[in-house]
Amino acid sequence: MAVRKNQATLSATEKRNFVNALLELKRTGVYDGFVRTHNEFIMSDTDNGERVGHRSPSFLPWHRRFLIQFEQELQKIDASVTLPYWDWTVDRSTTSSIWGADFLGGNGRSRDSQVTTGPFAYSTGKWNINVSVDNRPFLQRELGAGAQLPTRAQVDAVLAMTTYDMAPWNSASEGFRNNLEGWRGQGRIHNSVHVWIGGQMATGVSPNDPAFWLHHCFIDKLWADWQRMHPTSPYLPAAGTANVVDLNDTMRPWNNVTPADMLDHTKFYTYDR
Amino acid sequence: MSSNVTRRLVLRGTAVAVAGAALAAPTAMAATRTATAAMTDHSGHGGHSGPAAFDEVYQGRRIVGKPATGEHAAHGGFTASIDGKELHLMQNADGTWISVVNHYETFATPLAVTRAAVDKLRGATLVPIAT
């Protein structure tokens, strides 16, 4: 069984293997397909229309399936690789090891936000931004410029919520899912991490930054933690809800997987703690 | 917004674009006052009026926003552009706005989210995303 680990605990070899698998998926074009798919859902998920990947109950199972598919692609390159998670309640500095030249590379430079260190710097020739909202071909970051990272206390407050989601099942909902997604509530949890990183991470094409996977892996872990804390709290809505994915409805773009299929992550992987 | 105001802003905008960003602020303020007046004028119409159109130069970029029809109506009924290139906007259930450039942060008006996109672009040009 694959174990997903905290990125802060990875060995030099584990970091290198993860980075090399990312670079290989980028080289073959597989990586950019994930960026494109994510943006298509960002653009089409609306509060009053059909919504699958974002601002809806299936935000968590959709991203769980998306990460599993991506992890499977990484494992075709190197079977030892699993997605690491970034606990931004602990590793909160712009100079934390996650931003080291041996892993995700550092902050963008002041002039144009361009990331110039590490394996995803434009100068390497191996990480051109092809699926973009503008004509800049390089990865950008503005760490800490646009938001605060959520605190552990803010995360704990969201984990204490007992109801998974509520009507109107969108960005205005009360409940665990929307407070974790961060359209409301203290800390704006998931959303504010995107904004804290800045650059492509703040846009619809956020998976251009490999930090996307480590951030969403931690969001996925928080969902698993919440499930363990609230074993009698079900995924909602159960059935018959317009425009959103009920428990046993299939999710686009796969059309063969339901939220119910995604509830137990231990069928696919476990977390190190 | 009247056509006279629009024309004046466009003409001033052309001058500003040549002269640089230093002159952009007064133009932006004029556009904001116009937007406020338009909102007030329609306050008794049960909310169907929506946010006000704008046409100004901000940080040297021509930004235009106006009520939309057709497919854009589902995204809040408003379209915006930066130097003639469409900026994809979406209205949230609470009335705030996001764009494809600032997707995870909400803004009070289409004007505010469009200006925020200009800030993030740092002079870069919007492009349609290849699908």
Coordinates of C-alpha atoms in Angstrom, one line a residue:
Chain A
M1 CA 0.0 0.0 0.0
A2 CA 1.4 3.4 -1.0
V3 CA 2.0 5.8 1.8
R4 CA 1.8 9.5 1.3
K5 CA 4.3 11.4 3.5
N6 CA 4.8 14.8 4.9
Q7 CA 7.1 16.6 2.5
A8 CA 9.2 17.8 5.4
T9 CA 10.2 14.3 6.1
L10 CA 11.3 13.2 2.6
S11 CA 14.8 12.0 2.0
A12 CA 17.0 13.6 -0.6
T13 CA 16.4 10.6 -2.8
E14 CA 12.6 10.7 -2.3
K15 CA 12.6 14.4 -3.3
R16 CA 14.7 13.7 -6.4
N17 CA 12.5 10.9 -7.5
F18 CA 9.3 13.0 -7.1
V19 CA 10.9 15.9 -9.0
N20 CA 12.2 13.7 -11.8
A21 CA 8.8 12.1 -12.3
L22 CA 7.2 15.5 -12.5
L23 CA 9.7 16.6 -15.1
E24 CA 9.1 13.5 -17.2
L25 CA 5.3 14.0 -17.1
K26 CA 5.9 17.6 -18.2
R27 CA 8.2 16.5 -21.0
T28 CA 5.6 14.1 -22.5
G29 CA 2.7 16.6 -22.2
V30 CA 0.8 14.5 -19.7
Y31 CA 1.3 17.1 -17.1
D32 CA -0.3 19.9 -19.1
G33 CA -3.4 17.8 -19.7
F34 CA -4.0 17.9 -15.9
V35 CA -3.6 21.7 -16.0
R36 CA -6.1 22.0 -18.8
T37 CA -8.7 19.7 -17.2
H38 CA -8.5 21.6 -13.9
N39 CA -9.0 25.0 -15.7
E40 CA -12.0 23.6 -17.7
F41 CA -13.7 22.8 -14.4
I42 CA -12.7 26.1 -12.8
M43 CA -14.3 28.0 -15.7
S44 CA -17.5 25.9 -15.8
D45 CA -18.3 25.3 -12.1
T46 CA -20.8 28.0 -11.2
D47 CA -22.8 28.7 -8.0
N48 CA -26.1 28.5 -9.8
G49 CA -25.3 26.0 -12.5
E50 CA -23.7 22.6 -12.8
R51 CA -20.7 22.4 -10.5
V52 CA -18.4 19.4 -9.9
G53 CA -14.8 20.3 -9.1
H54 CA -15.2 23.5 -7.1
R55 CA -17.8 25.4 -4.9
S56 CA -19.8 22.3 -4.5
P57 CA -20.0 19.2 -2.3
S58 CA -17.9 17.1 -4.7
F59 CA -14.9 19.5 -4.3
L60 CA -13.3 16.9 -2.0
P61 CA -14.1 13.7 -3.9
W62 CA -13.4 15.3 -7.3
H63 CA -9.9 16.4 -6.2
R64 CA -9.3 13.1 -4.5
R65 CA -9.9 11.3 -7.8
F66 CA -7.9 14.0 -9.7
L67 CA -4.9 13.4 -7.4
I68 CA -5.1 9.6 -7.6
Q69 CA -5.0 9.8 -11.4
F70 CA -2.0 12.2 -11.3
E71 CA -0.3 9.9 -8.7
Q72 CA -0.8 6.9 -11.0
E73 CA 0.8 8.8 -13.8
L74 CA 3.8 9.6 -11.6
Q75 CA 4.0 5.9 -10.6
K76 CA 4.2 4.9 -14.3
I77 CA 7.4 6.8 -14.4
D78 CA 8.7 5.7 -10.9
A79 CA 6.7 3.1 -8.9
S80 CA 8.2 4.3 -5.7
V81 CA 6.7 7.8 -5.9
T82 CA 3.7 8.9 -3.9
L83 CA 2.3 12.4 -3.6
P84 CA 3.8 14.3 -0.6
Y85 CA 1.7 16.6 1.5
W86 CA 2.6 20.2 2.6
D87 CA 1.3 21.0 6.1
W88 CA 1.3 24.8 5.8
T89 CA 0.1 25.1 9.4
V90 CA 3.7 24.1 10.4
D91 CA 6.0 24.9 7.4
R92 CA 4.9 28.5 7.0
S93 CA 8.1 30.4 6.0
T94 CA 9.0 31.6 2.5
T95 CA 12.3 29.9 3.2
S96 CA 11.0 26.6 4.4
S97 CA 12.7 23.5 2.9
I98 CA 9.8 22.9 0.6
W99 CA 11.0 26.0 -1.4
G100 CA 14.6 24.7 -1.6
A101 CA 16.5 24.4 -4.8
D102 CA 16.5 20.6 -4.3
F103 CA 12.7 20.4 -4.3
L104 CA 10.0 23.0 -5.5
G105 CA 12.4 25.9 -5.9
G106 CA 12.0 29.3 -4.3
N107 CA 10.0 32.5 -4.4
G108 CA 9.7 34.5 -7.6
R109 CA 12.1 37.4 -8.1
S110 CA 10.7 40.9 -7.4
R111 CA 10.9 42.2 -11.0
D112 CA 8.5 39.8 -12.7
S113 CA 7.6 37.1 -10.0
Q114 CA 9.6 34.6 -12.1
V115 CA 10.8 31.5 -10.2
T116 CA 14.6 31.3 -10.9
T117 CA 15.8 28.6 -8.6
G118 CA 15.2 24.9 -8.5
P119 CA 14.0 22.3 -11.1
F120 CA 11.0 24.4 -12.3
A121 CA 12.9 27.6 -13.1
Y122 CA 12.3 28.7 -16.7
S123 CA 16.0 28.8 -17.4
T124 CA 16.2 25.0 -17.1
G125 CA 14.2 24.7 -20.3
K126 CA 12.1 21.9 -18.7
W127 CA 9.2 23.8 -17.2
N128 CA 7.6 26.1 -19.8
I129 CA 4.1 27.3 -18.9
N130 CA 2.0 26.1 -21.9
V131 CA -1.5 26.3 -20.5
S132 CA -1.8 29.8 -19.4
V133 CA -4.1 32.8 -18.9
D134 CA -1.5 35.2 -20.3
N135 CA 1.6 35.3 -22.5
R136 CA 4.2 34.7 -19.8
P137 CA 5.9 31.4 -20.3
F138 CA 7.6 31.1 -16.9
L139 CA 6.4 29.8 -13.5
Q140 CA 5.6 32.7 -11.1
R141 CA 5.3 32.9 -7.3
E142 CA 4.8 35.8 -4.9
L143 CA 5.0 33.9 -1.6
G144 CA 3.2 35.6 1.2
A145 CA 2.3 38.8 -0.7
G146 CA -1.4 38.2 -1.1
A147 CA -2.7 36.4 1.9
Q148 CA -1.9 34.8 5.3
L149 CA -1.5 31.1 5.6
P150 CA -4.3 29.5 7.7
T151 CA -3.3 28.7 11.2
R152 CA -3.7 25.3 13.0
A153 CA -6.4 26.9 15.2
Q154 CA -8.4 27.9 12.1
V155 CA -8.0 24.4 10.7
D156 CA -9.1 22.8 13.9
A157 CA -12.2 25.0 14.0
V158 CA -13.2 23.8 10.6
L159 CA -12.4 20.1 11.5
A160 CA -14.8 20.5 14.4
M161 CA -17.8 21.1 12.2
T162 CA -20.1 18.1 12.2
T163 CA -22.1 18.6 9.0
Y164 CA -20.3 17.8 5.7
D165 CA -22.2 20.3 3.5
M166 CA -25.5 22.2 3.4
A167 CA -27.9 23.9 0.9
P168 CA -27.4 25.8 -1.3
W169 CA -24.5 23.5 -1.9
N170 CA -22.2 26.2 -3.3
S171 CA -19.8 28.9 -2.2
A172 CA -22.4 30.3 0.2
S173 CA -22.9 27.1 2.2
E174 CA -22.3 26.6 5.8
G175 CA -20.6 23.4 6.9
F176 CA -17.2 21.6 6.7
R177 CA -16.7 21.4 2.9
N178 CA -17.2 25.1 2.2
N179 CA -15.3 26.3 5.2
L180 CA -12.4 24.0 4.2
E181 CA -12.6 25.1 0.5
G182 CA -12.5 28.6 1.9
W183 CA -15.3 30.6 0.3
R184 CA -16.3 31.5 3.8
G185 CA -15.0 31.3 7.4
Q186 CA -11.9 32.3 9.3
G187 CA -8.7 31.7 7.4
R188 CA -10.5 30.9 4.0
I189 CA -8.5 27.7 4.3
H190 CA -7.9 26.1 0.9
N191 CA -8.4 29.3 -1.1
S192 CA -5.9 31.4 0.9
V193 CA -3.1 29.0 0.4
H194 CA -3.5 29.4 -3.4
V195 CA -3.4 33.2 -2.9
W196 CA -0.4 33.0 -0.5
I197 CA 1.7 31.3 -3.1
G198 CA 0.5 33.7 -5.8
G199 CA 1.6 33.4 -9.5
Q200 CA -0.2 30.7 -11.4
M201 CA -1.4 29.2 -8.1
A202 CA -3.8 32.1 -7.7
T203 CA -5.3 31.5 -11.2
G204 CA -7.5 28.9 -12.8
V205 CA -4.4 27.2 -14.2
S206 CA -3.0 26.6 -10.7
P207 CA -1.7 23.1 -11.3
N208 CA 1.1 24.7 -13.4
D209 CA 2.9 25.0 -10.0
P210 CA 3.8 21.6 -8.6
A211 CA 3.0 23.1 -5.2
F212 CA -0.7 22.5 -6.2
W213 CA -0.3 18.8 -5.7
L214 CA 1.3 19.1 -2.2
H215 CA -1.3 21.6 -1.1
H216 CA -4.2 19.5 -2.3
C217 CA -2.7 16.4 -0.8
F218 CA -2.9 18.1 2.6
I219 CA -6.5 19.2 1.9
D220 CA -7.2 15.6 1.1
K221 CA -5.6 14.5 4.3
L222 CA -7.7 17.0 6.3
W223 CA -10.8 15.4 4.8
A224 CA -9.6 12.0 5.9
D225 CA -8.9 13.4 9.4
W226 CA -12.4 14.9 9.5
Q227 CA -13.9 11.6 8.5
R228 CA -12.1 9.9 11.4
M229 CA -13.2 12.6 13.8
H230 CA -16.9 12.4 12.7
P231 CA -17.5 8.7 11.7
T232 CA -21.3 9.2 11.7
S233 CA -21.3 12.3 9.5
P234 CA -22.1 11.3 5.9
Y235 CA -21.3 12.9 2.6
L236 CA -24.1 15.2 1.6
P237 CA -26.3 15.6 -0.4
A238 CA -27.6 12.0 -0.6
A239 CA -29.8 12.1 -3.6
G240 CA -32.1 14.2 -5.9
T241 CA -30.2 17.5 -5.8
A242 CA -30.2 19.7 -8.9
N243 CA -26.8 20.8 -10.4
V244 CA -24.6 19.1 -7.8
V245 CA -23.1 15.6 -7.4
D246 CA -25.1 13.5 -5.0
L247 CA -23.5 10.6 -3.1
N248 CA -24.1 8.0 -5.9
D249 CA -24.0 10.3 -8.9
T250 CA -21.0 10.0 -11.3
M251 CA -18.5 12.8 -11.6
R252 CA -17.3 14.4 -14.8
P253 CA -14.8 14.0 -16.5
W254 CA -14.5 10.4 -15.6
N255 CA -18.2 9.5 -15.6
N256 CA -17.5 6.2 -13.8
V257 CA -16.7 7.3 -10.3
T258 CA -19.0 8.6 -7.6
P259 CA -18.4 10.4 -4.3
A260 CA -19.3 7.1 -2.6
D261 CA -16.4 5.5 -4.4
M262 CA -14.0 8.1 -3.0
L263 CA -15.0 8.1 0.7
D264 CA -12.5 5.5 1.8
H265 CA -9.0 6.6 0.7
T266 CA -7.4 3.6 2.3
K267 CA -8.4 1.6 -0.7
F268 CA -5.9 3.6 -2.7
Y269 CA -3.2 4.9 -0.3
T270 CA -2.7 5.8 3.4
Y271 CA -1.1 8.8 5.2
D272 CA 1.9 8.5 7.3
R273 CA 0.0 9.8 10.4
Chain B
M1 CA -23.0 55.3 -18.2
S2 CA -23.8 57.8 -21.0
S3 CA -22.2 57.7 -24.3
N4 CA -20.6 61.1 -23.7
V5 CA -18.9 59.8 -20.6
T6 CA -17.8 56.7 -22.4
R7 CA -16.3 58.7 -25.2
R8 CA -14.6 61.1 -22.9
L9 CA -13.1 58.2 -20.9
V10 CA -11.9 56.5 -24.1
L11 CA -10.3 59.7 -25.4
R12 CA -8.7 60.4 -22.0
G13 CA -7.6 56.8 -21.9
T14 CA -5.8 57.1 -25.2
A15 CA -3.9 60.1 -23.8
V16 CA -3.1 58.3 -20.6
A17 CA -1.9 55.2 -22.4
V18 CA 0.7 57.4 -24.2
A19 CA 1.6 59.5 -21.2
G20 CA 2.0 56.6 -18.8
A21 CA 0.4 55.3 -15.6
A22 CA 0.8 58.5 -13.6
L23 CA -2.3 60.0 -15.2
A24 CA -4.4 56.9 -14.7
A25 CA -5.5 57.6 -11.2
P26 CA -7.8 60.6 -12.0
T27 CA -9.4 58.7 -14.8
A28 CA -10.0 55.8 -12.6
M29 CA -11.6 58.0 -10.0
A30 CA -13.9 59.6 -12.6
A31 CA -15.0 56.1 -13.7
T32 CA -15.7 55.1 -10.1
R33 CA -17.9 58.1 -9.5
T34 CA -19.8 57.3 -12.6
A35 CA -20.3 53.7 -11.5
T36 CA -21.5 54.8 -8.1
A37 CA -24.1 57.2 -9.7
A38 CA -25.3 54.5 -12.0
M39 CA -25.8 52.1 -9.1
T40 CA -27.8 54.7 -7.1
D41 CA -30.0 55.5 -10.1
H42 CA -31.2 51.9 -10.3
S43 CA -31.5 51.1 -6.7
G44 CA -35.2 50.9 -6.7
H45 CA -35.5 48.4 -9.6
G46 CA -35.3 45.2 -7.6
G47 CA -31.8 44.2 -8.3
H48 CA -32.0 43.5 -12.0
S49 CA -29.8 46.4 -12.9
G50 CA -26.5 44.6 -11.9
P51 CA -23.1 46.3 -11.6
A52 CA -22.3 49.4 -13.6
A53 CA -20.4 49.4 -16.8
F54 CA -16.9 50.9 -16.8
D55 CA -14.4 52.0 -19.4
E56 CA -11.1 53.4 -18.1
V57 CA -7.4 53.2 -18.1
Y58 CA -5.8 51.6 -15.1
Q59 CA -2.1 51.3 -14.7
G60 CA -1.8 52.0 -18.4
R61 CA -4.2 49.3 -19.4
R62 CA -7.6 49.9 -21.0
I63 CA -10.2 48.1 -19.1
V64 CA -13.8 47.8 -20.2
G65 CA -16.7 46.1 -18.4
K66 CA -20.3 45.8 -19.4
P67 CA -23.5 43.7 -18.9
A68 CA -23.4 40.5 -20.9
T69 CA -25.9 38.4 -22.8
G70 CA -26.0 34.8 -23.9
E71 CA -23.6 32.3 -22.4
H72 CA -22.0 34.9 -20.1
A73 CA -25.3 35.6 -18.4
A74 CA -24.8 32.4 -16.4
H75 CA -21.5 33.8 -15.0
G76 CA -23.1 36.9 -13.5
G77 CA -24.2 38.7 -16.7
F78 CA -21.1 40.8 -17.0
T79 CA -18.0 40.7 -19.3
A80 CA -14.7 42.5 -18.9
S81 CA -11.7 43.0 -21.1
I82 CA -8.1 44.2 -20.7
D83 CA -6.7 46.0 -23.8
G84 CA -9.5 44.3 -25.8
K85 CA -8.8 40.7 -24.5
E86 CA -11.5 39.0 -22.6
L87 CA -11.0 38.5 -18.8
H88 CA -13.2 35.6 -17.7
L89 CA -15.3 36.8 -14.8
M90 CA -17.7 34.9 -12.5
Q91 CA -20.1 36.1 -9.8
N92 CA -20.3 34.3 -6.5
A93 CA -23.5 33.5 -4.7
D94 CA -22.8 36.2 -2.2
G95 CA -22.5 38.8 -5.0
T96 CA -18.7 39.1 -5.0
W97 CA -16.6 38.5 -8.1
I98 CA -13.6 36.4 -9.1
S99 CA -11.7 36.1 -12.4
V100 CA -9.6 33.4 -14.0
V101 CA -6.6 35.5 -13.0
N102 CA -7.6 35.9 -9.3
H103 CA -9.6 32.7 -8.9
Y104 CA -9.3 32.1 -5.2
E105 CA -9.9 35.6 -3.8
T106 CA -13.2 37.6 -4.0
F107 CA -13.7 41.2 -4.9
A108 CA -16.7 43.5 -4.4
T109 CA -17.2 44.6 -8.0
P110 CA -16.3 43.7 -11.6
L111 CA -14.2 46.8 -11.7
A112 CA -12.2 45.8 -8.6
V113 CA -11.5 42.3 -9.9
T114 CA -10.5 43.6 -13.3
R115 CA -8.1 46.1 -11.7
A116 CA -6.7 43.3 -9.6
A117 CA -6.1 41.3 -12.8
V118 CA -4.2 44.2 -14.3
D119 CA -2.0 44.3 -11.2
K120 CA -1.2 40.6 -11.5
L121 CA -0.5 40.7 -15.2
R122 CA 2.3 43.2 -14.7
G123 CA 2.0 44.2 -18.4
A124 CA 1.4 40.7 -19.8
T125 CA -1.3 40.1 -22.3
L126 CA -4.4 37.9 -21.6
V127 CA -4.6 34.9 -24.0
P128 CA -7.5 32.5 -24.6
I129 CA -6.6 29.2 -22.9
A130 CA -5.9 26.4 -25.4
T131 CA -8.4 23.6 -25.0

